[in-house]
Amino acid sequence: MLLKDIADKIGAQLIGDGSIDIKAVANLKTAKEDEISFLSDPKYRAVLSESKAGAVILKQADVEHAKGAALVLADPYVGFAKVAQLLDSTPAVCEGIHPTAVVDATAVLGQNVALGPGVHVQKGAVIGNNVQLGANVVIGPNAKIGDNTKIYPNVSVYHDCQIGANCLIQSGVVIGSDGFGYANERGEWIKIPQTGRVIIGNRVEIGACTCIDRGAIDDTVIADNVIIDNLCQIAHNDRIGYGTAIAGQTTIAGSVTIGKYCIIGGTSVINGHIELCDGVTLTGSTACMRGIDKPGVYSSVIPATTNKEWRLNTSRFLHINDMYHRIAALEAKLKALTEQEEK
């Protein structure tokens, strides 16, 4: 695209030659004359002055440090994301309808649907316009897929589940598998049928091999504009609010409610039947055992130390309860002595 056209599409102020033909996005250090990069951190201004990029997206304060064309925005990183979308070269998930795809006679396909090899769309399913289903995707009975959604190969969407419009589902995702619901009768596990659904909103992205369980009775609900990374587990009856981001390998137990605009760091664990209010951030590897009712940043991970220090601290940790009671006893004695002296 011409640089001036890019500027128009992302609403940026153009400085310099708008006729430059931009072919790709690139790192500021390695960008070439037909590529565009960005600068959002002032500490990299020295790199900016040496960059060979055809154009750079930056803030007004950094314009004087650019030696070539520039696009000026308040948030260069957001601008870079939008330009990357404009110049995206990722191939389509699939094109046309492959002869090995199986579509039940009662299923409904919208316009311009693409089905890859081995796709199976089962009875009563509804597939929206411009949907792409990659190889071996299975859409279960009465499931619904919204317009413009892309589902990569080997994804399973179970019966009655719903996925909104403009979603992106990466390979290996399972949506609507049974929640982990059992009763125990004298040592024997009795399965509780999981009769709820998974309801996923619009503009949701789900990373590879993530599993989202269907509700036991009520639905598991993922709101609009949620992003979920690879290898996450979201259990039955969970509700995740608008704009929340969940990083890789996070495990969320059942019946958890997470508010809007939360950020869950990778490998975090969230205990079941609790609620996180809007605006909560859990740093990586946080074990969240209780509900949180105030926005802010929460952590629980233990920093790495040498093995010798870790062994020493662990051995002391095992004596915390004894130390607590001893300190409480000493405090009681000190209080008694203080009261006696005051008399």
Short mmCIF file of C-alpha atoms in Angstrom, two decimals:
data_model
loop_
_atom_site.label_atom_id
_atom_site.label_comp_id
_atom_site.label_asym_id
_atom_site.label_seq_id
_atom_site.Cartn_x
_atom_site.Cartn_y
_atom_site.Cartn_z
CA MET A 1 0.00 0.00 0.00
CA LEU A 2 1.04 3.58 -0.52
CA LEU A 3 2.07 5.25 2.72
CA LYS A 4 -0.51 8.01 2.25
CA ASP A 5 -3.27 5.39 1.98
CA ILE A 6 -2.06 3.71 5.14
CA ALA A 7 -2.10 7.06 6.94
CA ASP A 8 -5.70 7.66 5.86
CA LYS A 9 -6.88 4.21 6.97
CA ILE A 10 -5.37 4.40 10.47
CA GLY A 11 -6.03 8.12 11.00
CA ALA A 12 -2.38 9.14 11.30
CA GLN A 13 -0.66 12.41 10.45
CA LEU A 14 1.67 11.87 7.49
CA ILE A 15 5.09 13.49 7.51
CA GLY A 16 7.26 13.05 4.45
CA ASP A 17 6.77 11.22 1.15
CA GLY A 18 3.35 9.59 0.98
CA SER A 19 4.07 7.85 -2.32
CA ILE A 20 6.34 5.23 -0.74
CA ASP A 21 5.06 1.73 -1.54
CA ILE A 22 4.98 -0.22 1.73
CA LYS A 23 5.08 -4.00 1.36
CA ALA A 24 5.41 -5.29 4.92
CA VAL A 25 5.85 -4.51 8.60
CA ALA A 26 9.27 -5.08 10.17
CA ASN A 27 11.49 -4.66 13.20
CA LEU A 28 12.95 -1.16 13.56
CA LYS A 29 16.52 -2.50 13.42
CA THR A 30 16.07 -4.71 10.35
CA ALA A 31 13.39 -2.83 8.37
CA LYS A 32 14.08 -2.06 4.71
CA GLU A 33 13.08 0.89 2.53
CA ASP A 34 9.81 -0.75 1.49
CA GLU A 35 8.83 -1.72 5.06
CA ILE A 36 7.23 0.11 7.98
CA SER A 37 8.06 -0.12 11.68
CA PHE A 38 7.16 1.70 14.89
CA LEU A 39 8.68 3.38 17.93
CA SER A 40 6.73 3.54 21.19
CA ASP A 41 9.57 3.61 23.75
CA PRO A 42 11.86 6.69 23.78
CA LYS A 43 14.84 4.59 24.86
CA TYR A 44 15.03 3.23 21.30
CA ARG A 45 15.43 6.66 19.69
CA ALA A 46 19.04 5.83 18.86
CA VAL A 47 17.81 2.86 16.81
CA LEU A 48 15.29 5.14 15.09
CA SER A 49 18.00 7.46 13.83
CA GLU A 50 19.83 4.51 12.27
CA SER A 51 16.81 2.65 10.90
CA LYS A 52 16.45 2.11 7.16
CA ALA A 53 12.67 1.70 7.39
CA GLY A 54 10.69 3.42 4.65
CA ALA A 55 8.41 4.84 7.34
CA VAL A 56 8.04 4.70 11.11
CA ILE A 57 4.92 5.06 13.25
CA LEU A 58 5.73 7.24 16.25
CA LYS A 59 4.57 9.91 18.68
CA GLN A 60 4.81 13.63 17.98
CA ALA A 61 7.67 13.92 20.48
CA ASP A 62 9.81 11.56 18.40
CA VAL A 63 9.29 13.17 14.99
CA GLU A 64 12.52 15.17 15.19
CA HIS A 65 14.50 11.94 15.59
CA ALA A 66 13.15 10.33 12.42
CA LYS A 67 15.27 10.73 9.30
CA GLY A 68 12.58 9.56 6.89
CA ALA A 69 8.81 9.46 6.49
CA ALA A 70 6.68 9.12 9.59
CA LEU A 71 3.10 8.46 10.66
CA VAL A 72 2.25 10.30 13.86
CA LEU A 73 -0.18 8.75 16.35
CA ALA A 74 -0.82 9.03 20.08
CA ASP A 75 -0.29 5.25 20.44
CA PRO A 76 2.24 3.95 17.89
CA TYR A 77 1.84 0.33 19.00
CA VAL A 78 -1.88 0.37 18.27
CA GLY A 79 -1.08 1.99 14.93
CA PHE A 80 1.42 -0.75 14.18
CA ALA A 81 -1.22 -3.41 14.95
CA LYS A 82 -3.66 -1.78 12.53
CA VAL A 83 -1.04 -1.52 9.79
CA ALA A 84 -0.09 -5.16 10.34
CA GLN A 85 -3.72 -6.06 9.70
CA LEU A 86 -3.77 -4.02 6.51
CA LEU A 87 -0.64 -5.78 5.23
CA ASP A 88 -1.44 -9.22 6.63
CA SER A 89 -0.23 -11.99 4.31
CA THR A 90 -1.66 -14.92 6.30
CA PRO A 91 -3.38 -17.30 3.87
CA ALA A 92 -7.07 -18.12 4.20
CA VAL A 93 -7.92 -21.04 6.47
CA CYS A 94 -9.41 -22.72 3.41
CA GLU A 95 -11.10 -21.82 0.13
CA GLY A 96 -14.23 -23.24 -1.45
CA ILE A 97 -15.93 -26.43 -0.29
CA HIS A 98 -13.73 -29.50 -0.38
CA PRO A 99 -15.35 -32.64 -1.82
CA THR A 100 -14.67 -34.57 1.39
CA ALA A 101 -16.57 -32.09 3.56
CA VAL A 102 -19.84 -33.51 4.96
CA VAL A 103 -22.79 -31.20 5.57
CA ASP A 104 -26.01 -32.58 7.01
CA ALA A 105 -29.10 -31.86 4.96
CA THR A 106 -30.66 -29.95 7.86
CA ALA A 107 -27.64 -27.68 8.40
CA VAL A 108 -27.73 -24.11 7.10
CA LEU A 109 -24.74 -22.58 5.32
CA GLY A 110 -24.48 -18.84 4.71
CA GLN A 111 -22.98 -17.16 1.70
CA ASN A 112 -19.33 -17.62 0.71
CA VAL A 113 -18.65 -20.35 3.28
CA ALA A 114 -15.38 -22.28 2.91
CA LEU A 115 -15.04 -25.86 4.19
CA GLY A 116 -11.71 -27.69 4.26
CA PRO A 117 -11.02 -31.42 3.86
CA GLY A 118 -12.87 -33.67 6.28
CA VAL A 119 -15.07 -30.95 7.77
CA HIS A 120 -18.29 -32.28 9.30
CA VAL A 121 -21.23 -29.93 9.86
CA GLN A 122 -23.87 -31.91 11.74
CA LYS A 123 -27.65 -31.70 11.83
CA GLY A 124 -29.29 -28.38 12.59
CA ALA A 125 -26.02 -26.44 12.68
CA VAL A 126 -26.04 -22.88 11.35
CA ILE A 127 -22.94 -21.46 9.68
CA GLY A 128 -22.88 -17.70 8.98
CA ASN A 129 -21.65 -15.78 5.96
CA ASN A 130 -17.94 -15.83 5.02
CA VAL A 131 -17.11 -18.47 7.65
CA GLN A 132 -13.95 -20.55 7.08
CA LEU A 133 -13.73 -24.01 8.64
CA GLY A 134 -10.32 -25.66 8.35
CA ALA A 135 -9.59 -29.33 7.78
CA ASN A 136 -11.31 -31.83 10.08
CA VAL A 137 -13.32 -29.23 11.97
CA VAL A 138 -16.46 -30.72 13.53
CA ILE A 139 -19.48 -28.51 14.16
CA GLY A 140 -21.91 -30.40 16.39
CA PRO A 141 -25.70 -30.61 16.17
CA ASN A 142 -27.51 -27.27 16.45
CA ALA A 143 -24.29 -25.33 16.97
CA LYS A 144 -24.10 -21.82 15.53
CA ILE A 145 -21.12 -20.00 14.02
CA GLY A 146 -21.36 -16.23 13.37
CA ASP A 147 -20.41 -14.32 10.24
CA ASN A 148 -16.74 -13.93 9.24
CA THR A 149 -15.46 -16.33 11.89
CA LYS A 150 -12.34 -18.37 11.06
CA ILE A 151 -11.79 -21.77 12.63
CA TYR A 152 -8.46 -23.49 12.03
CA PRO A 153 -8.03 -27.27 11.55
CA ASN A 154 -8.97 -29.94 14.09
CA VAL A 155 -11.34 -27.83 16.18
CA SER A 156 -14.38 -29.46 17.77
CA VAL A 157 -17.49 -27.42 18.57
CA TYR A 158 -19.97 -29.56 20.48
CA HIS A 159 -23.75 -29.56 20.21
CA ASP A 160 -25.79 -26.40 20.89
CA CYS A 161 -22.73 -24.20 21.41
CA GLN A 162 -22.61 -20.74 19.86
CA ILE A 163 -19.70 -18.71 18.51
CA GLY A 164 -20.23 -15.08 17.53
CA ALA A 165 -19.12 -13.05 14.53
CA ASN A 166 -15.53 -12.16 13.59
CA CYS A 167 -13.98 -14.72 15.91
CA LEU A 168 -10.68 -16.53 15.40
CA ILE A 169 -10.32 -20.06 16.76
CA GLN A 170 -6.88 -21.68 16.50
CA SER A 171 -6.15 -25.36 15.87
CA GLY A 172 -6.96 -28.01 18.43
CA VAL A 173 -9.51 -25.99 20.40
CA VAL A 174 -12.38 -27.91 22.01
CA ILE A 175 -15.54 -25.94 22.76
CA GLY A 176 -18.38 -27.50 24.69
CA SER A 177 -16.77 -30.65 26.09
CA ASP A 178 -18.31 -31.87 29.33
CA GLY A 179 -17.52 -30.03 32.51
CA PHE A 180 -15.88 -31.98 35.31
CA GLY A 181 -19.07 -32.80 37.21
CA TYR A 182 -19.40 -35.94 39.32
CA ALA A 183 -21.01 -37.11 42.54
CA ASN A 184 -19.38 -39.73 44.74
CA GLU A 185 -21.38 -42.58 46.17
CA ARG A 186 -19.28 -44.67 48.57
CA GLY A 187 -16.20 -44.38 46.37
CA GLU A 188 -17.95 -44.74 43.02
CA TRP A 189 -18.04 -41.74 40.66
CA ILE A 190 -21.47 -40.90 39.23
CA LYS A 191 -21.38 -38.64 36.20
CA ILE A 192 -23.58 -35.54 36.19
CA PRO A 193 -24.74 -34.82 32.63
CA GLN A 194 -23.54 -31.40 31.50
CA THR A 195 -26.61 -29.90 29.83
CA GLY A 196 -25.57 -26.25 29.54
CA ARG A 197 -23.87 -24.68 26.54
CA VAL A 198 -20.85 -22.55 25.69
CA ILE A 199 -21.81 -19.10 24.43
CA ILE A 200 -18.97 -17.11 22.86
CA GLY A 201 -19.45 -13.47 21.87
CA ASN A 202 -18.15 -11.46 18.94
CA ARG A 203 -14.48 -10.68 18.14
CA VAL A 204 -13.22 -13.39 20.48
CA GLU A 205 -9.87 -15.06 19.78
CA ILE A 206 -8.96 -18.44 21.27
CA GLY A 207 -5.45 -19.91 21.14
CA ALA A 208 -4.42 -23.41 20.12
CA CYS A 209 -5.44 -26.42 22.21
CA THR A 210 -7.54 -24.43 24.67
CA CYS A 211 -10.56 -26.20 26.16
CA ILE A 212 -13.80 -24.47 27.18
CA ASP A 213 -16.24 -26.74 29.00
CA ARG A 214 -20.00 -26.53 28.63
CA GLY A 215 -22.09 -25.57 31.64
CA ALA A 216 -23.48 -28.15 34.02
CA ILE A 217 -26.93 -26.53 33.90
CA ASP A 218 -26.36 -22.87 33.12
CA ASP A 219 -24.12 -21.78 30.24
CA THR A 220 -20.41 -21.05 30.15
CA VAL A 221 -20.22 -17.53 28.72
CA ILE A 222 -17.33 -15.69 27.05
CA ALA A 223 -18.20 -12.03 26.37
CA ASP A 224 -17.24 -9.94 23.33
CA ASN A 225 -13.63 -8.85 22.70
CA VAL A 226 -12.05 -11.50 24.95
CA ILE A 227 -8.65 -12.94 23.98
CA ILE A 228 -7.53 -16.33 25.28
CA ASP A 229 -4.05 -17.75 24.70
CA ASN A 230 -2.91 -21.33 24.01
CA LEU A 231 -3.41 -24.30 26.34
CA CYS A 232 -5.90 -22.70 28.68
CA GLN A 233 -8.61 -24.57 30.60
CA ILE A 234 -11.92 -22.81 31.22
CA ALA A 235 -14.27 -24.95 33.25
CA HIS A 236 -18.04 -25.27 33.35
CA ASN A 237 -20.26 -22.30 34.21
CA ASP A 238 -17.43 -19.78 34.04
CA ARG A 239 -18.31 -16.27 32.89
CA ILE A 240 -15.58 -14.05 31.43
CA GLY A 241 -16.29 -10.34 30.96
CA TYR A 242 -15.79 -7.97 28.06
CA GLY A 243 -12.23 -7.21 27.00
CA THR A 244 -10.50 -9.63 29.35
CA ALA A 245 -7.17 -11.19 28.29
CA ILE A 246 -6.02 -14.62 29.49
CA ALA A 247 -2.45 -15.76 28.87
CA GLY A 248 -1.23 -19.30 28.16
CA GLN A 249 -1.67 -22.34 30.41
CA THR A 250 -4.07 -20.58 32.73
CA THR A 251 -6.51 -22.89 34.52
CA ILE A 252 -9.87 -21.56 35.67
CA ALA A 253 -11.98 -23.85 37.84
CA GLY A 254 -15.75 -24.06 37.62
CA SER A 255 -18.33 -21.34 38.33
CA VAL A 256 -15.84 -18.48 38.27
CA THR A 257 -16.96 -15.00 37.24
CA ILE A 258 -14.27 -12.71 35.84
CA GLY A 259 -15.16 -9.06 35.23
CA LYS A 260 -14.44 -6.71 32.36
CA TYR A 261 -10.92 -5.71 31.26
CA CYS A 262 -9.11 -8.18 33.49
CA ILE A 263 -5.63 -9.44 32.62
CA ILE A 264 -4.72 -12.96 33.71
CA GLY A 265 -1.01 -13.77 33.51
CA GLY A 266 0.24 -17.07 32.12
CA THR A 267 0.07 -20.30 34.19
CA SER A 268 -2.25 -18.67 36.70
CA VAL A 269 -4.73 -20.82 38.63
CA ILE A 270 -8.14 -19.51 39.70
CA ASN A 271 -10.11 -21.38 42.33
CA GLY A 272 -13.73 -22.34 41.69
CA HIS A 273 -16.88 -20.47 42.75
CA ILE A 274 -15.22 -17.07 43.20
CA GLU A 275 -15.60 -13.69 41.51
CA LEU A 276 -13.02 -11.23 40.21
CA CYS A 277 -14.28 -7.68 39.77
CA ASP A 278 -13.58 -5.49 36.73
CA GLY A 279 -10.01 -4.33 36.18
CA VAL A 280 -8.12 -7.07 38.04
CA THR A 281 -4.63 -8.06 36.88
CA LEU A 282 -3.09 -11.34 38.02
CA THR A 283 0.63 -11.51 37.30
CA GLY A 284 2.06 -14.74 35.90
CA SER A 285 1.68 -17.94 37.95
CA THR A 286 -0.67 -16.37 40.46
CA ALA A 287 -2.76 -18.79 42.51
CA CYS A 288 -6.02 -16.92 43.12
CA MET A 289 -7.83 -18.78 45.89
CA ARG A 290 -10.29 -16.10 47.02
CA GLY A 291 -12.53 -13.60 45.28
CA ILE A 292 -11.24 -10.11 44.51
CA ASP A 293 -13.55 -7.10 44.87
CA LYS A 294 -11.10 -4.24 44.26
CA PRO A 295 -9.34 -3.48 40.93
CA GLY A 296 -5.57 -3.69 40.95
CA VAL A 297 -2.55 -5.92 40.43
CA TYR A 298 -2.33 -9.18 42.42
CA SER A 299 0.53 -11.68 42.63
CA SER A 300 1.50 -14.85 44.46
CA VAL A 301 4.40 -16.39 42.58
CA ILE A 302 7.59 -17.10 44.56
CA PRO A 303 10.67 -15.52 42.92
CA ALA A 304 13.42 -17.89 41.79
CA THR A 305 16.38 -18.28 44.16
CA THR A 306 19.34 -20.62 44.33
CA ASN A 307 18.43 -24.20 45.19
CA LYS A 308 20.25 -23.84 48.53
CA GLU A 309 18.16 -20.79 49.49
CA TRP A 310 14.97 -22.44 48.29
CA ARG A 311 15.60 -25.54 50.43
CA LEU A 312 16.35 -23.39 53.46
CA ASN A 313 13.25 -21.23 53.00
CA THR A 314 11.06 -24.27 52.38
CA SER A 315 12.20 -25.95 55.54
CA ARG A 316 11.39 -22.79 57.48
CA PHE A 317 8.01 -22.50 55.79
CA LEU A 318 7.04 -25.85 57.32
CA HIS A 319 7.43 -24.30 60.79
CA ILE A 320 5.33 -21.18 60.18
CA ASN A 321 2.37 -22.46 62.21
CA ASP A 322 4.59 -23.21 65.23
CA MET A 323 6.23 -19.80 64.88
CA TYR A 324 2.82 -18.13 64.75
CA HIS A 325 1.69 -19.68 68.02
CA ARG A 326 5.01 -18.96 69.74
CA ILE A 327 4.89 -15.31 68.67
CA ALA A 328 1.26 -15.03 69.80
CA ALA A 329 2.23 -16.44 73.19
CA LEU A 330 5.15 -14.01 73.50
CA GLU A 331 2.91 -11.10 72.55
CA ALA A 332 0.43 -12.13 75.24
CA LYS A 333 3.21 -12.27 77.84
CA LEU A 334 4.55 -8.89 76.72
CA LYS A 335 1.10 -7.37 76.94
CA ALA A 336 0.61 -8.76 80.44
CA LEU A 337 3.99 -7.40 81.60
CA THR A 338 3.24 -3.98 80.07
CA GLU A 339 -0.15 -3.83 81.82
CA GLN A 340 1.48 -4.85 85.13
CA GLU A 341 4.11 -2.12 84.86
CA GLU A 342 1.47 0.48 84.05
CA LYS A 343 -0.36 -0.40 87.26
#
